[in-house]
XYZ file of C-alpha atoms in Angstrom:
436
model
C 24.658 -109.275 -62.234
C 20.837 -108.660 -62.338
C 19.413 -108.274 -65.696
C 17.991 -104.911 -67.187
C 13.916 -105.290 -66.698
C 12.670 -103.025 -69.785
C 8.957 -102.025 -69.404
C 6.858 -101.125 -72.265
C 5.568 -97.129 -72.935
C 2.200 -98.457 -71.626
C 3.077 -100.272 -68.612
C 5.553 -97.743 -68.185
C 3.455 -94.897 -68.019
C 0.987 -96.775 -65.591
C 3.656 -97.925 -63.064
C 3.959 -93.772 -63.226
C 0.912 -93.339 -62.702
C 0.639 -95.697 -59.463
C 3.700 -94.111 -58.231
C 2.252 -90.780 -58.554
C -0.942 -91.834 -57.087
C 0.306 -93.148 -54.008
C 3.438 -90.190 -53.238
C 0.083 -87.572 -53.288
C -3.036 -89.804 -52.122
C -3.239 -88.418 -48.581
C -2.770 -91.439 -45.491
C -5.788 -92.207 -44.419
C -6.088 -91.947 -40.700
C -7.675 -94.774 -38.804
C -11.045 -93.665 -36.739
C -10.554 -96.243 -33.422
C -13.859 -98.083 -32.500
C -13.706 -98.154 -28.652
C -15.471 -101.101 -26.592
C -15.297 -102.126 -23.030
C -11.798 -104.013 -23.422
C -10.480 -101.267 -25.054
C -11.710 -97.699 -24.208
C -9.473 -97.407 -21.093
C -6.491 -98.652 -22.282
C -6.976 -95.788 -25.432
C -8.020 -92.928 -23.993
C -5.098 -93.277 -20.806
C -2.621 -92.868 -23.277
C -4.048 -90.241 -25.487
C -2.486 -86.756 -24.776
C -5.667 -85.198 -26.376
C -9.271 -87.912 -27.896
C -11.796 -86.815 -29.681
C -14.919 -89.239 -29.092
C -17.944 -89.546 -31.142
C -21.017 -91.267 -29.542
C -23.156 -92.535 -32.251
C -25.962 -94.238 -33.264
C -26.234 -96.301 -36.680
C -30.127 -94.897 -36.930
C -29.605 -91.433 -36.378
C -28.835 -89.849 -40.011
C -27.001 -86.699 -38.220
C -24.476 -89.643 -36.864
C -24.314 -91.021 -40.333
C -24.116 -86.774 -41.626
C -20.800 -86.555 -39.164
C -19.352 -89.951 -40.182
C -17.070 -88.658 -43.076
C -16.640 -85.004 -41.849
C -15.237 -86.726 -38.514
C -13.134 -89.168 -40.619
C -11.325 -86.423 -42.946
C -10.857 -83.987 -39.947
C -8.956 -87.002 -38.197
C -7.148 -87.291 -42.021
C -6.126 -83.404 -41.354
C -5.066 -83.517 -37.709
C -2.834 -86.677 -38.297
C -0.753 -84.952 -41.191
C -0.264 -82.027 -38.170
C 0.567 -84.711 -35.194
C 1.352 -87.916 -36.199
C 2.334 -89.264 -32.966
C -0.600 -92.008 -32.301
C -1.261 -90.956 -28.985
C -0.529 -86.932 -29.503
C -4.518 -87.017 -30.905
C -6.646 -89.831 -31.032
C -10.170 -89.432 -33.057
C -12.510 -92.737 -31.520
C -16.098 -93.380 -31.875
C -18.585 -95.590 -29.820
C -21.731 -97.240 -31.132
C -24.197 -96.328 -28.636
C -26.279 -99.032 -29.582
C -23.608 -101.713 -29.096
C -22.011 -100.268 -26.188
C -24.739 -98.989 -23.956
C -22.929 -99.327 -20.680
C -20.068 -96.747 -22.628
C -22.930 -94.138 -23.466
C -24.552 -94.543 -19.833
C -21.077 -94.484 -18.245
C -20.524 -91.135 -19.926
C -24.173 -89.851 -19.323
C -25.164 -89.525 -23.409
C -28.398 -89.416 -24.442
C -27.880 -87.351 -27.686
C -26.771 -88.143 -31.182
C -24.188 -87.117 -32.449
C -22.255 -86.234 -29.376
C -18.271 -85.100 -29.189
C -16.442 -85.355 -25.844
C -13.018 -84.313 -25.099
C -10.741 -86.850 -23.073
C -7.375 -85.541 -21.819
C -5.315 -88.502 -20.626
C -8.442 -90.249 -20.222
C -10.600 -87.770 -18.252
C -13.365 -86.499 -20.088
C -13.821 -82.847 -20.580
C -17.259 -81.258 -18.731
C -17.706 -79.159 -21.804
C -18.759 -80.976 -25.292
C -17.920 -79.879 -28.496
C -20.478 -77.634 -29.730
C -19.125 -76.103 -32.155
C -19.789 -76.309 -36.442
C -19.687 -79.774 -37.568
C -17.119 -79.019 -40.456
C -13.538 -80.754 -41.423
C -12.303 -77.300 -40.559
C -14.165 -76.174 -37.367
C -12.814 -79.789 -35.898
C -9.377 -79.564 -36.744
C -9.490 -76.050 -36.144
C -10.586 -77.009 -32.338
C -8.408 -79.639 -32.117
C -5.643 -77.049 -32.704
C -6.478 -74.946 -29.830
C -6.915 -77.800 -27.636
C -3.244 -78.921 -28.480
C -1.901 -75.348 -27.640
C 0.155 -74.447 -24.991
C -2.773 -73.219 -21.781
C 0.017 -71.263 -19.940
C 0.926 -68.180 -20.686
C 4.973 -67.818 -19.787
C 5.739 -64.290 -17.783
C 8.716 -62.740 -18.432
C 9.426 -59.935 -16.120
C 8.103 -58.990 -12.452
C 5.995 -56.248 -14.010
C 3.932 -59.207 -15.355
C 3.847 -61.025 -12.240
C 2.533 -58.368 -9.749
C 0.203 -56.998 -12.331
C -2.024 -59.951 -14.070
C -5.483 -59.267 -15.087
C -7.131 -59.208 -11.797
C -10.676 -59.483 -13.975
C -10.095 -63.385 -14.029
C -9.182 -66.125 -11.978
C -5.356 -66.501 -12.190
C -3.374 -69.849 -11.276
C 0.689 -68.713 -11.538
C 3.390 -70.813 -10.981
C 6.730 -70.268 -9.842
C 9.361 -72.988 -11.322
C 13.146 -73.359 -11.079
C 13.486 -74.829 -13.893
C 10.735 -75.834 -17.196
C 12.345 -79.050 -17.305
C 10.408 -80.375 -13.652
C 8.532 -82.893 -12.626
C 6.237 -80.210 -10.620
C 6.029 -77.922 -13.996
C 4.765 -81.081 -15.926
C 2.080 -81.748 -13.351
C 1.312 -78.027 -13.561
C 1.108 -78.345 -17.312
C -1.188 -81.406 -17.101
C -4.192 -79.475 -14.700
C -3.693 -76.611 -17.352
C -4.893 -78.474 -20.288
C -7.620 -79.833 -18.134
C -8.674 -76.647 -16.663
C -7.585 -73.833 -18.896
C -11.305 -73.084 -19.623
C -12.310 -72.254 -15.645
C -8.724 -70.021 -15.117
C -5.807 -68.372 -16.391
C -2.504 -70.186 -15.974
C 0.514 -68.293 -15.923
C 4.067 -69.198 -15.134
C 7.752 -67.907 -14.153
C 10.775 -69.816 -14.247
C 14.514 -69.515 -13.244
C 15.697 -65.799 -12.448
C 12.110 -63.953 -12.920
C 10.801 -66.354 -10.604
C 13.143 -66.540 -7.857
C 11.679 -63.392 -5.802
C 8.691 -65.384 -5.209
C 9.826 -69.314 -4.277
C 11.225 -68.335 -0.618
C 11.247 -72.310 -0.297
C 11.231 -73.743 -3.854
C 8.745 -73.845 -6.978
C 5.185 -72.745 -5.821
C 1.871 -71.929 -6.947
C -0.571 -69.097 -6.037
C -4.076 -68.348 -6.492
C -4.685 -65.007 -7.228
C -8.822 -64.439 -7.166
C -10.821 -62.159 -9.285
C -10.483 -58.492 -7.687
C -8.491 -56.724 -5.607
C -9.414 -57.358 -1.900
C -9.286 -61.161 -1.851
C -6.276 -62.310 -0.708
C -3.757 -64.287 -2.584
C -4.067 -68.541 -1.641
C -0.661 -70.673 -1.379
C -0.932 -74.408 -2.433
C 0.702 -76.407 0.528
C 0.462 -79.887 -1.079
C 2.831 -81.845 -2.958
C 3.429 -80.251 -6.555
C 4.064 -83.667 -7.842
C 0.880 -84.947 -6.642
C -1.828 -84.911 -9.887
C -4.562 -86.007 -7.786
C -4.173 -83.295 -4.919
C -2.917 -80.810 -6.678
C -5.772 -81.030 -9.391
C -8.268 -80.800 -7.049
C -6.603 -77.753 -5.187
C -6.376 -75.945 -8.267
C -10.197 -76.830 -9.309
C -11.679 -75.576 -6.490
C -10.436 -72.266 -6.879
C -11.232 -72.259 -10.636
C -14.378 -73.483 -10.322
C -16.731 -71.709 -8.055
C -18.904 -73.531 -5.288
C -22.140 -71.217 -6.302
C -22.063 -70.961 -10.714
C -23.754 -68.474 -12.419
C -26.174 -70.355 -14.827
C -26.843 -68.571 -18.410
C -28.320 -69.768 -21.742
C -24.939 -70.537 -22.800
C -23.862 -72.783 -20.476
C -26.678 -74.275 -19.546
C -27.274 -77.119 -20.972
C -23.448 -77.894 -20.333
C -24.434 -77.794 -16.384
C -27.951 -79.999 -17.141
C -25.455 -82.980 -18.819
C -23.650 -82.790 -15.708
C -26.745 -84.953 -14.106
C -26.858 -83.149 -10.876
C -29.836 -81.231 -9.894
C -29.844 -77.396 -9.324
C -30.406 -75.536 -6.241
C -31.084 -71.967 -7.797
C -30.968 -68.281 -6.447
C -33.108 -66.077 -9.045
C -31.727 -62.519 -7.975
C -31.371 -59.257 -9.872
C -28.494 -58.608 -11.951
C -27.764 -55.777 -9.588
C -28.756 -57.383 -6.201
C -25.330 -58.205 -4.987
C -25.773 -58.256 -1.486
C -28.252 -61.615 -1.676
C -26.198 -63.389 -4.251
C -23.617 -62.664 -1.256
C -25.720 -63.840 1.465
C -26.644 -67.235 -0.695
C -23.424 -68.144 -1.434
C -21.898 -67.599 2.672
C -25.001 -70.061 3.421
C -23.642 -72.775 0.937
C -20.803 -72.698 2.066
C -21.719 -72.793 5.716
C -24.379 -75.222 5.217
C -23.987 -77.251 2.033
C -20.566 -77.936 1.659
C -20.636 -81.396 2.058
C -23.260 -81.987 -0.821
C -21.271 -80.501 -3.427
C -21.339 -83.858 -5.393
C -25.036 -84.327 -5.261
C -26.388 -80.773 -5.839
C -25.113 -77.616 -8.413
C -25.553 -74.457 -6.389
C -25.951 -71.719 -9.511
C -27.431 -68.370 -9.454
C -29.497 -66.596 -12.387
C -30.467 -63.387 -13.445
C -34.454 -63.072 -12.719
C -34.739 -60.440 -16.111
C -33.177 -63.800 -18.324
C -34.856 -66.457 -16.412
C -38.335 -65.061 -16.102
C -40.051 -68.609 -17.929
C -38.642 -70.583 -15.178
C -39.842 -67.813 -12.828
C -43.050 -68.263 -14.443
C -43.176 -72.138 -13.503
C -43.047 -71.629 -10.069
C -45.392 -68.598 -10.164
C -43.030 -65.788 -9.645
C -42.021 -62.852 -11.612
C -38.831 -60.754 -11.136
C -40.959 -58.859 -8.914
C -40.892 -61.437 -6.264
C -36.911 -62.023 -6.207
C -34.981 -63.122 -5.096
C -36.377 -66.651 -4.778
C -34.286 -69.498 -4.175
C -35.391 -73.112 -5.794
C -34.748 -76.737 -6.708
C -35.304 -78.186 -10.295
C -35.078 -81.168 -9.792
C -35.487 -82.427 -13.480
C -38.708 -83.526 -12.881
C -39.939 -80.525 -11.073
C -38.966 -77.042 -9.251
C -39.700 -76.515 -5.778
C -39.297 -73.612 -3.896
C -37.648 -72.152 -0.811
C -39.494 -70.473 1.485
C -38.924 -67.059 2.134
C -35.626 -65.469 1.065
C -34.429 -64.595 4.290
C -35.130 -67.846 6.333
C -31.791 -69.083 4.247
C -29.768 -67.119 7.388
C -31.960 -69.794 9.675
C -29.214 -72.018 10.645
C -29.934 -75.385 9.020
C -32.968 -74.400 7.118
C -31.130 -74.359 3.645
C -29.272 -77.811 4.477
C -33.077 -79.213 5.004
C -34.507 -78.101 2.045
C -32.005 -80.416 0.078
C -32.297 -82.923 2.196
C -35.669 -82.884 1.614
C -35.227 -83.181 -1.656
C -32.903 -86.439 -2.073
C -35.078 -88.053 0.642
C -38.066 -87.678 -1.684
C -39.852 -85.618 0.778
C -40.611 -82.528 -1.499
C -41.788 -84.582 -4.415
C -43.927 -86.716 -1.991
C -45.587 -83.924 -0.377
C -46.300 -81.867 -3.512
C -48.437 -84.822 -4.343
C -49.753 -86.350 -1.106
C -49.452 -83.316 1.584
C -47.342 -82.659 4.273
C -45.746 -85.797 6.308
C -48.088 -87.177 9.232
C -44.814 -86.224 11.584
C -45.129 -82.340 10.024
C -49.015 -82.457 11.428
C -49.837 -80.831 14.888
C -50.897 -83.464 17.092
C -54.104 -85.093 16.789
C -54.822 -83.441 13.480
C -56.579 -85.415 10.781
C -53.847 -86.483 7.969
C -55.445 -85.613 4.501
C -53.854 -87.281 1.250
C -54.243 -83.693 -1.008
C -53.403 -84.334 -4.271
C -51.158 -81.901 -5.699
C -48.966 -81.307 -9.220
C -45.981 -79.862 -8.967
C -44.044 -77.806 -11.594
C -41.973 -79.638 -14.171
C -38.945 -78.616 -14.297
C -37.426 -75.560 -16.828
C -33.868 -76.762 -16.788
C -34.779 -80.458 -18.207
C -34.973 -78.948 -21.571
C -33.209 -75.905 -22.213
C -33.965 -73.512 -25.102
C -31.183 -73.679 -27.929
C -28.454 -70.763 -27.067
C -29.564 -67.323 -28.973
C -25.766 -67.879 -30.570
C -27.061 -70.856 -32.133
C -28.085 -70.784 -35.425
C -30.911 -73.935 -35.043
C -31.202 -76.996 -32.812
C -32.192 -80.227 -35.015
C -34.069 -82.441 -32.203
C -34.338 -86.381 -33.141
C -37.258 -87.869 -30.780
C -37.190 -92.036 -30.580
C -40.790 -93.099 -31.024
C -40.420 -96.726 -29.176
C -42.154 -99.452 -31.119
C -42.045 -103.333 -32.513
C -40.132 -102.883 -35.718
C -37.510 -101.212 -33.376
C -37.038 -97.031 -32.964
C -38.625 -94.527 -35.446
C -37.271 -90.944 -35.494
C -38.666 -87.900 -36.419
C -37.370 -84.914 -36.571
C -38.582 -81.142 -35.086
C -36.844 -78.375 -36.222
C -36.559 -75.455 -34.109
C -36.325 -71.936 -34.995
C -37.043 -72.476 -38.342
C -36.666 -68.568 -39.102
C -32.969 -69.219 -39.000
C -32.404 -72.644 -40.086
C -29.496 -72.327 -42.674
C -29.963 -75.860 -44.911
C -27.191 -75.973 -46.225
C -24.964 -75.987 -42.973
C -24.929 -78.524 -40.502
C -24.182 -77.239 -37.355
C -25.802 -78.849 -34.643
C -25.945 -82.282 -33.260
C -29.040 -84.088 -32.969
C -30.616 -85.154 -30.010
C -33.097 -88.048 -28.453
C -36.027 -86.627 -26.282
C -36.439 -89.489 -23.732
């Protein structure tokens, strides 16, 4: 028989108090450092990450630090499965080859990684406990939107891009690939899907899925790959979700600048349909193939009259089709030559051979000259680019910009801020960034 132990009212009241502390003190969730022997492994087999690229210098990394921390805290009481959310953080300074791998260049910066593949869109939102859990939240819920009747089906919001598909069953292999290009792409389209008897009118030969375009004249696109395939079916699905010619704003704009790729730009009028039409036949016919090395976008001339103003042209002039390059904008020729077969291909070819930049500073090639013509070296400066360094959004309520002054004793940082009319001190909601 085990003896009685009989604690004293002191000891008594502060093995209580212990008891007490630990039932209530909240678990403390663990922030993952990710490294190159680690960060693939993690973020594979994470339904939903949350990275923060940092650097130890930066005070608005150090700001984020505990905000990130009891946000993670939060989310882990709501989904305590470790690989249902995963909050990880990189030390840009250690792991340089991570922050060039994922293009970063600012601090702080927050990427989403679903199953490993890394969201185009960063978190911009407020840098609070509950604007991150909050986004976390709507990242974890469900992207498709279940129909319930035929009515629905034959009568979605034509307004958007829909992606519906038609399943047998919810319990599929092809549903759960379906589900997995929804999370990814939920922000470019609306998913929808139909299972069992409401879907049966529309799988003549098994579970399917159907684009249906914006509008009402396009016609409706069947996918004729393998619905278990991630890879193709992905891909089929992105294309239609994400257009071949963008439409660039001050929202998304610095989204499409982080995506490294240069831009090759149609300024038109808001209500000049008919070239924005002509513009994006001709990228398609002409341009196809360079869809990984070039974003085709088109802007409104009224909101992008600065960049206009670069390339010495007002709305008066458009439309106007040019390059920025990042370094600088160069521009088409006259509108209309884009129906000359080729002539729109050359003109980006022109630019990743380094023939535009070169001849903006040096004059045209000796094999452009007529023959026997004396070859002049005319020294010329073109534009710098308006894209390199986008204005902060007009929904934003400041933009805190950390510049790295290079030196002996290592980096110095000051700090600019920008629309100081607005600046609300006592928030903090922006990231900072380097100016390279």
């Amino acid at each position: 028989m085990i003896p009685a132990i009989f604690l004293s009212l002191p000891d008594l009241r502060c093995s209580l108090l212990l008891l007490v502390t630990w039932v209530f003190t909240p678990v403390t969730a663990e922030i993952i450092s990710l490294d190159t022997e680690n960060i693939d492994d993690i973020l594979n087999n994470a339904d939903v990450a949350l990275v923060n690229f940092y650097a130890d210098w930066c005070r608005f990394s150090q700001m984020l630090h505990p905000i990130f921390e009891e946000a993670s805290n939060v989310i882990k009481e709501e989904y305590p499965n470790a690989n249902q959310v995963v909050f990880a953080r990189v030390d840009c300074d250690q792991h340089s080859d991570i922050a060039q791998r994922y293009r970063i260049s600012k601090y702080p910066t927050l990427k989403l990684f679903r199953n490993g593949m890394m969201m185009k869109r960063e978190y911009r939102g407020q840098r609070s406990v509950k604007a991150l859990a909050d986004y976390i939240r709507q990242q974890k819920s469900d992207p498709i939107q279940e129909l319930h009747d035929l009515a629905e089906i034959t009568t979605p919001d034509r307004s958007k891009r829909n992606i519906i598909g038609y399943f047998e069953q919810k319990d599929s292999e092809n549903y759960r690939v379906f589900e997995r290009v929804a999370n990814i792409l939920h922000d470019d389209c609306a998913f929808l899907a139909a299972f069992g008897v409401v879907s049966k009118p529309e799988r003549y030969s098994g579970d399917n899925i159907v684009y249906k375009p914006p509008g009402h004249s396009a016609p409706d696109m069947v996918y004729l790959g393998s619905m278990t395939n991630f890879d193709g079916t992905y891909n089929w699905i992105q294309d239609k979700c994400v257009p071949l010619v963008r439409e660039i704003t001050f929202e998304n704009g610095e989204e499409l600048t982080e995506e490294g790729l240069p831009f090759l730009i149609l300024f038109h009028m808001k209500e000049d349909t008919e070239s924005l039409e002509i513009f994006q036949n001709e990228v398609a016919r002409q341009l196809i193939s360079e869809k990984g090395t070039i974003n085709f976008l088109h802007a409104d001339c009224d909101k992008f009259r600065h960049p206009l103003l670069h390339i010495q042209k007002t709305p008066a002039d458009c439309p106007v089709i040019a390059i920025d390059s990042f370094r600088h904008m160069y521009v088409f020729g006259d509108f209309r030559d884009v129906l000359i077969p080729g002539k729109l291909k050359q003109f980006v070819f022109d630019l990743h051979s380094g023939k535009l930049h070169r001849e903006f500073h040096h004059g045209p090639d000796p094999t452009d000259t007529a023959p026997g013509e004396e070859v002049q070296d005319v020294a010329s400066s073109p534009p710098e680019s308006s894209f390199q360094k986008l204005a902060p959004s007009e929904y934003s309520n400041f933009e805190i910009r950390a510049t790295v002054f290079k030196s002996e004793d290592g980096p110095n940082v000051r700090c600019q801020n920008e629309n100081l009319e607005t600046l609300n001190k006592q928030a903090y909601k922006t990231k900072s960034s380097i100016c390279n």
